[in-house]
CSV table of C-alpha atoms and ligand atoms in Angstrom, one decimal:
chain,number,residue,atom,x,y,z
A,1,UNK,CA,-16.5,125.2,-42.2
A,2,UNK,CA,-15.8,125.3,-38.5
A,3,UNK,CA,-18.9,124.7,-36.5
A,4,UNK,CA,-19.8,126.5,-33.4
A,5,UNK,CA,-19.3,123.4,-31.4
A,6,UNK,CA,-15.8,123.0,-32.8
A,7,UNK,CA,-15.1,126.7,-31.9
A,8,UNK,CA,-16.2,126.2,-28.4
A,9,UNK,CA,-14.2,122.9,-28.0
A,10,UNK,CA,-11.1,125.0,-29.2
A,11,UNK,CA,-11.9,127.6,-26.4
A,12,UNK,CA,-12.3,124.7,-23.8
A,13,UNK,CA,-9.0,123.2,-24.8
A,14,UNK,CA,-7.2,126.6,-24.4
A,15,UNK,CA,-8.6,126.8,-20.9
A,16,UNK,CA,-8.3,123.1,-19.8
A,17,UNK,CA,-5.6,121.6,-22.0
A,18,UNK,CA,-5.4,119.7,-25.2
A,19,UNK,CA,-5.8,116.0,-24.0
A,20,UNK,CA,-8.9,114.5,-25.6
A,21,UNK,CA,-11.9,113.8,-23.2
A,22,UNK,CA,-12.8,110.2,-23.0
A,23,UNK,CA,-16.1,110.4,-21.2
A,24,UNK,CA,-18.9,112.9,-20.6
A,25,UNK,CA,-20.9,112.8,-17.4
A,26,UNK,CA,-24.3,114.6,-17.1
A,27,UNK,CA,-25.2,115.1,-13.5
A,28,UNK,CA,-28.7,115.1,-12.4
A,29,UNK,CA,-30.7,117.1,-9.8
A,30,UNK,CA,-28.8,117.0,-6.4
A,31,UNK,CA,-26.0,114.7,-7.9
A,32,UNK,CA,-23.6,117.6,-8.5
A,33,UNK,CA,-21.1,116.5,-5.8
A,34,UNK,CA,-19.3,114.4,-8.3
A,35,UNK,CA,-18.1,117.5,-10.2
A,36,UNK,CA,-16.2,118.6,-7.1
A,37,UNK,CA,-14.4,115.3,-7.1
A,38,UNK,CA,-12.8,115.9,-10.5
A,39,UNK,CA,-9.3,117.4,-10.5
A,40,UNK,CA,-9.4,120.0,-13.2
A,41,UNK,CA,-10.8,123.2,-14.5
A,42,UNK,CA,-14.4,124.4,-14.1
A,43,UNK,CA,-15.8,126.7,-16.8
A,44,UNK,CA,-19.1,128.4,-16.2
A,45,UNK,CA,-21.7,127.9,-18.8
A,46,UNK,CA,-22.3,131.6,-19.4
A,47,UNK,CA,-18.6,131.6,-20.7
A,48,UNK,CA,-19.6,129.0,-23.5
A,49,UNK,CA,-22.0,130.9,-25.9
A,50,UNK,CA,-25.2,129.1,-26.5
A,51,UNK,CA,-24.9,126.6,-23.5
A,52,UNK,CA,-28.1,126.5,-21.4
A,53,UNK,CA,-28.8,128.5,-18.5
A,54,UNK,CA,-29.7,125.3,-16.5
A,55,UNK,CA,-31.6,127.3,-14.2
A,56,UNK,CA,-33.3,124.4,-12.2
A,57,UNK,CA,-32.0,124.6,-8.6
A,58,UNK,CA,-30.1,121.5,-7.7
A,59,UNK,CA,-28.0,121.9,-10.9
A,60,UNK,CA,-24.5,123.7,-11.0
A,61,UNK,CA,-24.2,125.2,-14.5
A,62,UNK,CA,-20.5,124.4,-15.0
A,63,UNK,CA,-18.5,122.4,-17.3
A,64,UNK,CA,-15.6,120.5,-15.4
A,65,UNK,CA,-12.8,119.2,-17.5
A,66,UNK,CA,-10.2,117.0,-15.7
A,67,UNK,CA,-9.3,113.7,-14.2
A,68,UNK,CA,-11.5,111.3,-12.3
A,69,UNK,CA,-10.0,108.1,-11.4
A,70,UNK,CA,-7.2,108.7,-13.9
A,71,UNK,CA,-9.9,109.2,-16.8
A,72,UNK,CA,-10.2,112.5,-18.7
A,73,UNK,CA,-13.7,113.5,-18.2
A,74,UNK,CA,-16.0,116.4,-19.1
A,75,UNK,CA,-18.6,116.8,-16.3
A,76,UNK,CA,-21.7,118.7,-17.0
A,77,UNK,CA,-23.0,120.0,-13.7
A,78,UNK,CA,-26.1,121.5,-15.1
A,79,UNK,CA,-28.5,120.1,-17.8
A,80,UNK,CA,-31.3,121.8,-19.7
A,81,UNK,CA,-34.6,120.1,-19.4
A,82,UNK,CA,-37.3,120.1,-22.0
A,83,UNK,CA,-39.7,121.7,-19.5
A,84,UNK,CA,-37.5,125.0,-19.0
A,85,UNK,CA,-37.6,126.1,-22.6
A,86,UNK,CA,-40.0,123.9,-24.7
A,87,UNK,CA,-37.0,122.9,-26.6
A,88,UNK,CA,-36.2,119.2,-26.7
A,89,UNK,CA,-32.8,119.7,-28.2
A,90,UNK,CA,-31.6,122.1,-25.4
A,91,UNK,CA,-28.5,119.8,-24.7
A,92,UNK,CA,-27.6,119.5,-28.4
A,93,UNK,CA,-24.8,122.0,-28.4
A,94,UNK,CA,-23.0,120.7,-25.1
A,95,UNK,CA,-23.2,117.2,-26.5
A,96,UNK,CA,-21.8,118.2,-29.8
A,97,UNK,CA,-19.0,120.0,-27.8
A,98,UNK,CA,-18.4,116.9,-25.9
A,99,UNK,CA,-18.0,115.0,-29.1
A,100,UNK,CA,-15.6,117.6,-30.6
A,101,UNK,CA,-13.5,117.3,-27.4
A,102,UNK,CA,-13.0,113.8,-28.3
A,103,UNK,CA,-15.3,111.8,-26.0
A,104,UNK,CA,-16.6,108.4,-27.3
A,105,UNK,CA,-18.9,107.8,-24.3
A,106,UNK,CA,-21.7,109.7,-22.6
A,107,UNK,CA,-22.9,108.7,-19.0
A,108,UNK,CA,-26.0,110.4,-17.9
A,109,UNK,CA,-27.3,110.4,-14.1
A,110,UNK,CA,-30.7,111.5,-13.0
A,111,UNK,CA,-33.2,111.6,-10.1
A,112,UNK,CA,-36.1,109.5,-10.7
A,113,UNK,CA,-39.2,108.2,-9.1
A,114,UNK,CA,-39.7,104.4,-8.6
A,115,UNK,CA,-42.6,102.3,-9.8
A,116,UNK,CA,-40.9,99.0,-8.4
A,117,UNK,CA,-41.9,98.3,-4.6
A,118,UNK,CA,-38.5,96.6,-4.2
A,119,UNK,CA,-36.7,99.6,-5.5
A,120,UNK,CA,-37.0,102.3,-2.7
A,121,UNK,CA,-35.9,105.7,-2.3
A,122,UNK,CA,-31.9,105.9,-2.0
A,123,UNK,CA,-31.6,103.0,-4.4
A,124,UNK,CA,-29.8,103.4,-7.9
A,125,UNK,CA,-31.0,101.8,-11.4
A,126,UNK,CA,-28.8,101.3,-14.3
A,127,UNK,CA,-31.1,101.9,-17.4
A,128,UNK,CA,-31.5,99.0,-19.9
A,129,UNK,CA,-33.9,100.9,-22.1
A,130,UNK,CA,-36.3,103.7,-22.1
A,131,UNK,CA,-39.8,104.7,-23.1
A,132,UNK,CA,-40.4,108.2,-24.5
A,133,UNK,CA,-43.7,108.8,-22.7
A,134,UNK,CA,-43.4,112.4,-23.8
A,135,UNK,CA,-43.7,111.8,-27.4
A,136,UNK,CA,-41.2,114.5,-28.0
A,137,UNK,CA,-38.0,114.1,-29.9
A,138,UNK,CA,-34.8,116.4,-30.0
A,139,UNK,CA,-34.1,115.5,-33.6
A,140,UNK,CA,-37.4,117.0,-34.9
A,141,UNK,CA,-36.4,119.4,-37.6
A,142,UNK,CA,-33.0,117.9,-38.1
A,143,UNK,CA,-32.5,118.2,-42.0
A,144,UNK,CA,-29.9,115.4,-42.5
A,145,UNK,CA,-30.9,111.7,-43.0
A,146,UNK,CA,-28.8,111.1,-39.9
A,147,UNK,CA,-31.9,111.8,-37.8
A,148,UNK,CA,-33.4,108.3,-38.4
A,149,UNK,CA,-31.3,107.0,-35.3
A,150,UNK,CA,-31.7,103.3,-34.5
A,151,UNK,CA,-32.3,103.1,-30.7
A,152,UNK,CA,-32.2,99.4,-30.2
A,153,UNK,CA,-29.4,99.0,-27.5
A,154,UNK,CA,-29.0,102.7,-27.1
A,155,UNK,CA,-28.0,102.0,-23.7
A,156,UNK,CA,-24.8,100.2,-24.7
A,157,UNK,CA,-24.7,96.7,-23.5
A,158,UNK,CA,-20.8,96.5,-23.0
A,159,UNK,CA,-21.0,99.9,-20.8
A,160,UNK,CA,-24.0,98.2,-18.9
A,161,UNK,CA,-21.9,95.2,-18.3
A,162,UNK,CA,-18.9,97.3,-17.0
A,163,UNK,CA,-21.3,99.2,-14.7
A,164,UNK,CA,-22.9,96.0,-13.4
A,165,UNK,CA,-19.4,94.6,-12.6
A,166,UNK,CA,-18.4,98.0,-11.0
A,167,UNK,CA,-21.3,97.9,-8.8
A,168,UNK,CA,-20.4,94.3,-7.6
A,169,UNK,CA,-16.9,95.5,-7.1
A,170,UNK,CA,-17.9,98.5,-5.0
A,171,UNK,CA,-20.4,96.3,-3.3
A,172,UNK,CA,-23.5,98.5,-4.2
A,173,UNK,CA,-26.8,96.8,-4.9
A,174,UNK,CA,-27.9,98.2,-8.2
A,175,UNK,CA,-31.1,97.5,-10.0
A,176,UNK,CA,-31.5,97.6,-13.8
A,177,UNK,CA,-34.5,98.7,-15.5
A,178,UNK,CA,-36.4,100.7,-17.9
A,179,UNK,CA,-36.8,104.5,-17.6
A,180,UNK,CA,-39.7,106.5,-18.8
A,181,UNK,CA,-39.3,110.1,-19.8
A,182,UNK,CA,-42.2,112.3,-18.8
A,183,UNK,CA,-42.0,116.1,-19.9
A,184,UNK,CA,-42.5,117.7,-16.6
A,185,UNK,CA,-42.4,120.2,-15.1
A,186,UNK,CA,-45.6,118.9,-13.2
A,187,UNK,CA,-45.2,115.5,-11.6
A,188,UNK,CA,-47.3,112.6,-12.9
A,189,UNK,CA,-50.8,111.8,-11.9
A,190,UNK,CA,-51.5,108.4,-10.2
A,191,UNK,CA,-53.3,107.4,-13.3
A,192,UNK,CA,-50.3,108.3,-15.5
A,193,UNK,CA,-48.0,106.3,-13.1
A,194,UNK,CA,-50.4,103.2,-13.3
A,195,UNK,CA,-50.3,103.7,-17.2
A,196,UNK,CA,-46.4,103.9,-17.3
A,197,UNK,CA,-46.1,101.0,-15.1
A,198,UNK,CA,-48.4,98.8,-17.3
A,199,UNK,CA,-46.4,99.9,-20.3
A,200,UNK,CA,-43.2,98.3,-18.8
A,201,UNK,CA,-41.3,101.2,-17.1
A,202,UNK,CA,-39.6,100.7,-13.8
A,203,UNK,CA,-38.7,104.5,-13.1
A,204,UNK,CA,-39.9,107.7,-14.3
A,205,UNK,CA,-38.1,111.1,-14.6
A,206,UNK,CA,-38.1,114.3,-16.6
A,207,UNK,CA,-34.6,113.9,-18.4
A,208,UNK,CA,-32.0,111.8,-19.9
A,209,UNK,CA,-34.0,110.5,-22.9
A,210,UNK,CA,-33.5,113.5,-25.1
A,211,UNK,CA,-29.8,113.3,-24.3
A,212,UNK,CA,-29.5,109.7,-25.0
A,213,UNK,CA,-31.3,110.2,-28.5
A,214,UNK,CA,-28.8,113.1,-29.3
A,215,UNK,CA,-25.9,111.0,-27.9
A,216,UNK,CA,-26.6,108.1,-30.3
A,217,UNK,CA,-27.4,110.7,-33.2
A,218,UNK,CA,-23.8,112.0,-32.4
A,219,UNK,CA,-22.3,108.3,-32.4
A,220,UNK,CA,-21.6,108.4,-28.7
A,221,UNK,CA,-21.9,105.2,-26.7
A,222,UNK,CA,-24.5,105.7,-24.0
A,223,UNK,CA,-25.3,104.6,-20.3
A,224,UNK,CA,-27.3,106.2,-17.6
A,225,UNK,CA,-28.1,105.6,-13.9
A,226,UNK,CA,-31.0,106.8,-11.9
A,227,UNK,CA,-30.8,107.7,-8.2
A,228,UNK,CA,-34.4,106.8,-6.9
A,229,UNK,CA,-35.5,110.0,-4.8
A,230,UNK,CA,-39.0,109.0,-4.3
A,231,UNK,CA,-41.7,106.4,-4.9
A,232,UNK,CA,-43.7,107.6,-8.0
A,233,UNK,CA,-47.3,109.1,-7.6
A,234,UNK,CA,-49.6,106.6,-5.8
A,235,UNK,CA,-46.9,104.1,-5.1
A,236,UNK,CA,-46.6,105.3,-1.4
A,237,UNK,CA,-47.5,108.1,0.9
A,238,UNK,CA,-44.1,109.6,0.3
A,239,UNK,CA,-44.0,113.2,-0.5
A,240,UNK,CA,-43.2,114.3,-4.0
A,241,UNK,CA,-41.7,117.6,-4.7
A,242,UNK,CA,-38.5,119.1,-6.2
A,243,UNK,CA,-37.4,120.1,-2.6
A,244,UNK,CA,-38.0,116.3,-1.7
A,245,UNK,CA,-35.9,115.1,-4.8
A,246,UNK,CA,-33.0,117.4,-4.1
A,247,UNK,CA,-33.1,116.3,-0.3
A,248,UNK,CA,-33.1,112.5,-1.2
A,249,UNK,CA,-30.7,112.6,-4.2
A,250,UNK,CA,-27.6,112.6,-1.9
A,251,UNK,CA,-28.8,109.1,-0.8
A,252,UNK,CA,-28.4,107.5,-4.1
A,253,UNK,CA,-25.6,109.9,-5.1
A,254,UNK,CA,-23.1,108.1,-2.8
A,255,UNK,CA,-23.8,104.8,-4.4
A,256,UNK,CA,-23.6,106.2,-7.8
A,257,UNK,CA,-20.4,108.0,-7.1
A,258,UNK,CA,-18.9,104.5,-5.9
A,259,UNK,CA,-20.2,102.7,-9.0
A,260,UNK,CA,-18.9,105.4,-11.6
A,261,UNK,CA,-15.6,105.5,-9.8
A,262,UNK,CA,-15.2,101.7,-10.0
A,263,UNK,CA,-16.4,101.8,-13.7
A,264,UNK,CA,-14.5,104.6,-15.2
A,265,UNK,CA,-11.0,103.1,-15.5
A,266,UNK,CA,-12.6,100.0,-17.2
A,267,UNK,CA,-14.3,101.9,-20.0
B,1,HPA,N1,-41.5,111.8,-11.4
B,1,HPA,C1,-40.7,112.5,-12.4
B,1,HPA,N2,-39.6,112.9,-12.3
B,1,HPA,C2,-39.0,112.9,-11.0
B,1,HPA,C3,-39.6,112.1,-10.0
B,1,HPA,C4,-40.9,111.6,-10.3
B,1,HPA,O1,-41.4,110.9,-9.5
B,1,HPA,N3,-38.6,112.0,-8.9
B,1,HPA,C5,-37.5,112.6,-9.3
B,1,HPA,N4,-37.7,113.2,-10.6
């Protein structure tokens, strides 16, 4: 039986061509610039039945299929967050479509707050691991045994190595560290940030973790990079708001783009 994801993949191939996609890129808040750098075709999410509305400002709800640095990519300009709908699996269909288009790799980007004084606004961090501080899981209710997904090395060590080398080549200082998923949409309290720091996280944000869980469920090799848009609550006097996140994201986005461009041909 043809799944809905396969039907959508067929539709996308009709519009954007048959060549298999190699890498899926999910763009975080204020990091949409990269979609414009792809030579290809943009398909609005509302032409893809079941795709999220991705209603948060700072996201462009379009799927762009084309070439970036000579690699065939699918760029998700908008992501659905758990806090928009109360559904942890809101990105499941887009990721199933990515898989159906032939992708083997998913790279997520996000805007995040830093809990490391030496990692200020404008820096970027490659995720080594995550802490699911929300306690939610996008695979709750999944009937198959495949739901018991191992998460050790869910941020693929080989991809991380390629990304680290790309950062060196591009002469970008990149941190690596642990990301904590907080459900949002309110930001964290100072006490929550103290708790998350004590638990071992370096950055905090409202996305990515559900996508990586789903990505591993689908057998995609995953990597993720945060653009630090603020120091987390209580870490500095800096403003924390969505407006501030969107305003600060371009600082890290320029670095992120350099690193991704250098990494893609080596993946
Ligand atoms: N907390 C949660 N999510 C975020 C933050 C933050 O400080 N900054 C950007 N996204």
